[in-house]
Amino acid sequence: MGCFECCIKCLGGVPYASLVATILCFSGVALFCGCGHVALAGTVAILEQHFSTNTSDHALLSEVIQLMQYVIYGIASFFFLYGIILLAEGFYTTSAVKELHGEFKTTACGRCISGMFVFLTYVLGVAWLGVFGFSAVPVFMYYNIWSTCEVIKSPQANGTAGVEQICVDIRQYGIIPWNAFPGKICGSALENICNTNEFYMSYHLFIVACAGAGATVIALIHFLMILSSNWAYLKDASKMQAYQDIKAKEEQELQDIQSRSKEQLNSYT
């Protein structure tokens, strides 16, 4: 076999669907974890500087955000390992399908592992749907603040008379208590907040993190379809192997019967 034929054979065994899903999963998780981590830090800075000057008012929120940042580290590590495992499983299953009529033998353990991956990926997909919905909450909050700042910038076009009467109260979102001071920012002070780098970066990073969570959901759905298809292929392969084993055994028994018949016939003659 030449070099070209060898390369073609190697490329034929690559699970391209699993490879695309792995790349999409890595990209989505990286965007969600990286952008979400930085955006959470920027959110804490905005709250401390403008909406809650007393540390005790947002102490619980700071602890929750710090815990979420540690959870992000764990999510990134887990999905890096899980994506590699699913890609390896794709290589294994592709080899099983390609060499179905060869010497390759699927085992009950291999089929059980494939079924376990289907179930685990389904659970992770449902969980990431919740993560995707949760990541849209800060985007909604930042969008409301940004749209209020746009109203302040052009009060005449929006029919608003008093700029200082236009306010944003963070306390209504439940992230800080109602006794937090000042809790509510109005007018030009609110416009200054929207012009800060922390607000601009955090807003756009939360949007990217939400998009990353959506990409991860799509990747897990893609993985689920691939794993379900591969599990069905392995199940058919096991049935084919059982059929071939029974057929080979019957042929061997037939050959033994024929050989014994010939021996008996020769003994009579």
Coordinates of C-alpha atoms in Angstrom, one line a residue:
M1 CA 0.0 0.0 0.0
G2 CA 1.4 3.4 -1.0
C3 CA 1.5 6.6 1.0
F4 CA -1.5 8.0 -0.8
E5 CA -3.7 4.9 -0.1
C6 CA -2.5 4.9 3.5
C7 CA -3.5 8.5 3.9
I8 CA -6.9 7.9 2.3
K9 CA -7.5 5.0 4.7
C10 CA -6.5 7.0 7.7
L11 CA -8.8 9.9 6.7
G12 CA -11.6 7.5 6.1
G13 CA -11.5 6.4 9.8
V14 CA -11.7 10.0 11.2
P15 CA -15.1 10.7 12.8
Y16 CA -15.7 14.1 11.2
A17 CA -19.1 14.6 12.9
S18 CA -17.6 14.0 16.4
L19 CA -14.6 16.2 15.5
V20 CA -16.9 19.1 14.5
A21 CA -19.0 18.7 17.7
T22 CA -15.8 18.6 19.8
I23 CA -14.5 21.8 18.3
L24 CA -17.9 23.5 18.8
C25 CA -18.1 22.2 22.4
F26 CA -14.6 23.5 23.2
S27 CA -15.3 26.8 21.6
G28 CA -18.7 27.3 23.4
V29 CA -17.3 26.3 26.8
A30 CA -14.2 28.5 26.4
L31 CA -16.4 31.5 25.5
F32 CA -18.8 30.9 28.4
C33 CA -16.2 30.3 31.0
G34 CA -13.6 32.9 30.0
C35 CA -16.1 35.7 29.2
G36 CA -18.4 34.8 32.1
H37 CA -15.5 34.9 34.6
V38 CA -14.3 38.4 33.5
A39 CA -17.9 39.7 33.3
L40 CA -18.7 38.6 36.8
A41 CA -15.6 40.4 38.2
G42 CA -16.7 43.6 36.3
T43 CA -20.2 43.3 37.7
V44 CA -18.8 43.2 41.3
A45 CA -16.7 46.3 40.6
I46 CA -19.7 48.2 39.2
L47 CA -21.9 47.3 42.2
E48 CA -19.2 48.2 44.7
Q49 CA -18.4 51.6 43.1
H50 CA -21.9 52.8 42.3
F51 CA -24.9 50.8 43.6
S52 CA -23.7 49.4 47.0
T53 CA -21.1 51.4 48.8
N54 CA -21.5 49.4 52.0
T55 CA -19.6 46.2 51.8
S56 CA -21.9 44.3 54.1
D57 CA -24.9 44.9 51.8
H58 CA -23.3 42.9 48.9
A59 CA -21.1 40.5 50.9
L60 CA -23.4 37.5 50.1
L61 CA -23.5 38.5 46.4
S62 CA -19.7 38.7 46.3
E63 CA -19.4 35.2 47.9
V64 CA -21.9 33.8 45.4
I65 CA -20.1 35.3 42.4
Q66 CA -16.7 34.0 43.8
L67 CA -18.3 30.6 44.1
M68 CA -19.6 30.8 40.5
Q69 CA -16.1 31.7 39.3
Y70 CA -14.7 28.5 40.9
V71 CA -17.6 26.5 39.4
I72 CA -16.5 27.9 36.0
Y73 CA -13.0 26.5 36.5
G74 CA -14.5 23.1 37.2
I75 CA -16.8 23.3 34.2
A76 CA -13.9 24.2 31.9
S77 CA -11.8 21.3 33.2
F78 CA -14.7 18.8 33.0
F79 CA -15.7 19.6 29.5
F80 CA -12.2 19.6 28.2
L81 CA -11.8 16.0 29.5
Y82 CA -15.3 14.9 28.4
G83 CA -14.9 16.3 24.9
I84 CA -11.7 14.3 24.4
I85 CA -13.4 11.1 25.7
L86 CA -16.4 11.6 23.3
L87 CA -14.0 12.2 20.4
A88 CA -12.1 9.0 21.3
E89 CA -15.4 7.2 21.5
G90 CA -16.2 8.5 18.0
F91 CA -12.9 7.0 16.7
Y92 CA -13.7 3.7 18.4
T93 CA -17.2 3.5 16.9
T94 CA -16.1 4.6 13.5
S95 CA -13.5 1.8 13.5
A96 CA -16.3 -0.6 14.5
V97 CA -18.4 0.4 11.6
K98 CA -15.6 0.5 9.1
E99 CA -14.4 -3.0 10.0
L100 CA -17.8 -4.6 10.6
H101 CA -17.0 -7.4 8.2
G102 CA -13.4 -7.8 9.3
E103 CA -11.8 -9.1 12.4
F104 CA -13.0 -6.3 14.7
K105 CA -15.2 -7.5 17.5
T106 CA -17.5 -5.3 19.5
T107 CA -18.0 -6.3 23.2
A108 CA -20.9 -5.9 25.6
C109 CA -18.8 -3.6 27.7
G110 CA -18.2 -1.3 24.7
R111 CA -21.9 -1.1 23.9
C112 CA -22.7 -0.4 27.6
I113 CA -20.2 2.4 27.6
S114 CA -21.7 3.9 24.5
G115 CA -25.1 3.7 26.0
M116 CA -23.8 5.4 29.2
F117 CA -22.4 8.3 27.1
V118 CA -25.8 8.7 25.4
F119 CA -27.5 9.1 28.8
L120 CA -24.8 11.3 30.3
T121 CA -24.8 13.6 27.3
Y122 CA -28.6 13.9 27.4
V123 CA -28.4 14.9 31.1
L124 CA -25.7 17.5 30.3
G125 CA -27.7 18.9 27.4
V126 CA -30.7 19.4 29.7
A127 CA -28.5 21.0 32.3
W128 CA -26.9 23.4 29.7
L129 CA -30.3 24.5 28.6
G130 CA -30.7 25.8 32.1
V131 CA -27.3 27.4 32.0
F132 CA -28.1 29.1 28.7
G133 CA -31.3 30.5 30.2
F134 CA -29.5 31.6 33.3
S135 CA -26.8 33.3 31.3
A136 CA -29.4 35.4 29.5
V137 CA -30.5 37.0 32.8
P138 CA -27.5 39.3 33.2
V139 CA -27.7 40.2 29.5
F140 CA -31.3 41.3 30.1
M141 CA -30.3 43.4 33.2
Y142 CA -27.4 45.1 31.3
Y143 CA -29.7 45.7 28.3
N144 CA -32.2 47.5 30.5
I145 CA -29.5 49.7 32.0
W146 CA -28.0 50.5 28.6
S147 CA -31.4 51.3 27.1
T148 CA -32.1 53.6 30.0
C149 CA -28.8 55.4 29.3
E150 CA -29.8 55.8 25.6
V151 CA -33.0 57.5 26.8
I152 CA -31.0 59.9 28.9
K153 CA -28.8 60.7 26.0
S154 CA -31.7 61.8 23.8
P155 CA -34.6 62.9 26.1
Q156 CA -36.1 65.2 23.4
A157 CA -36.4 62.4 20.9
N158 CA -38.0 60.1 23.5
G159 CA -40.4 62.7 24.8
T160 CA -38.8 62.7 28.3
A161 CA -38.7 66.0 30.1
G162 CA -36.7 65.5 33.3
V163 CA -33.4 63.6 32.8
E164 CA -32.7 63.3 36.5
Q165 CA -36.0 61.5 37.0
I166 CA -34.8 58.6 34.8
C167 CA -33.4 56.0 37.2
V168 CA -32.2 52.4 37.4
D169 CA -32.9 50.6 40.7
I170 CA -30.7 47.4 40.9
R171 CA -32.5 46.4 44.1
Q172 CA -35.6 45.4 42.1
Y173 CA -33.6 42.5 40.5
G174 CA -32.9 41.0 43.9
I175 CA -29.2 40.9 43.6
I176 CA -28.7 43.3 46.5
P177 CA -31.0 43.9 49.5
W178 CA -33.6 46.8 49.6
N179 CA -31.6 48.5 52.4
A180 CA -28.5 48.8 50.2
F181 CA -27.3 52.4 49.6
P182 CA -27.7 54.0 47.2
G183 CA -29.2 51.1 45.2
K184 CA -30.7 53.6 42.7
I185 CA -28.8 55.7 40.2
C186 CA -30.4 58.5 38.2
G187 CA -29.7 61.0 35.5
S188 CA -26.2 62.0 34.5
A189 CA -24.7 59.6 37.2
L190 CA -26.3 56.7 35.4
E191 CA -25.1 57.9 32.1
N192 CA -21.5 58.1 33.5
I193 CA -21.8 54.5 34.6
C194 CA -22.8 53.4 31.1
N195 CA -19.7 55.2 29.7
T196 CA -17.3 53.3 31.9
N197 CA -15.1 50.5 30.6
E198 CA -16.4 48.1 33.3
F199 CA -20.0 48.4 32.1
Y200 CA -19.1 48.3 28.4
M201 CA -16.9 45.2 28.8
S202 CA -19.2 43.4 31.2
Y203 CA -22.2 43.9 29.0
H204 CA -20.6 42.6 25.8
L205 CA -18.8 39.8 27.7
F206 CA -22.1 38.6 29.1
I207 CA -23.5 38.5 25.5
V208 CA -20.6 36.5 24.3
A209 CA -20.9 34.1 27.3
C210 CA -24.6 33.6 26.5
A211 CA -23.7 32.8 22.9
G212 CA -21.0 30.4 24.1
A213 CA -23.6 28.6 26.3
G214 CA -25.9 28.4 23.3
A215 CA -23.1 26.9 21.2
T216 CA -22.4 24.3 23.9
V217 CA -26.1 23.3 23.9
I218 CA -25.9 22.8 20.1
A219 CA -22.7 20.8 20.4
L220 CA -24.2 18.5 23.1
I221 CA -27.3 18.0 20.9
H222 CA -24.9 17.1 18.0
F223 CA -23.0 14.7 20.3
L224 CA -26.3 13.1 21.4
M225 CA -27.3 12.4 17.8
I226 CA -23.9 11.0 17.0
L227 CA -23.8 8.8 20.1
S228 CA -27.3 7.5 19.5
S229 CA -26.4 6.6 15.9
N230 CA -23.1 5.0 16.9
W231 CA -24.9 3.0 19.6
A232 CA -27.3 1.7 17.0
Y233 CA -24.4 0.8 14.7
L234 CA -22.7 -1.1 17.5
K235 CA -25.9 -3.0 18.3
D236 CA -26.3 -4.0 14.7
A237 CA -22.7 -5.0 14.6
S238 CA -23.1 -7.3 17.6
K239 CA -26.1 -9.0 15.9
M240 CA -24.1 -9.4 12.7
Q241 CA -21.2 -10.9 14.7
A242 CA -23.5 -13.3 16.4
Y243 CA -25.0 -14.3 13.1
Q244 CA -21.5 -14.8 11.6
D245 CA -20.4 -16.9 14.6
I246 CA -23.5 -19.1 14.3
K247 CA -23.0 -19.5 10.6
A248 CA -19.3 -20.3 11.0
K249 CA -20.2 -22.9 13.7
E250 CA -22.8 -24.5 11.5
E251 CA -20.5 -24.7 8.5
Q252 CA -17.8 -26.3 10.7
E253 CA -20.3 -28.8 12.0
L254 CA -21.4 -29.6 8.4
Q255 CA -17.8 -30.1 7.4
D256 CA -17.2 -32.4 10.4
I257 CA -20.3 -34.4 9.4
Q258 CA -19.2 -34.7 5.8
S259 CA -15.7 -35.8 6.8
R260 CA -17.1 -38.4 9.2
S261 CA -19.4 -39.7 6.5
K262 CA -16.5 -40.0 4.1
E263 CA -14.5 -41.9 6.7
Q264 CA -17.4 -44.3 7.3
L265 CA -17.9 -44.8 3.6
N266 CA -14.2 -45.6 3.1
S267 CA -14.2 -48.1 5.9
Y268 CA -17.1 -50.0 4.3
T269 CA -15.5 -50.1 0.9

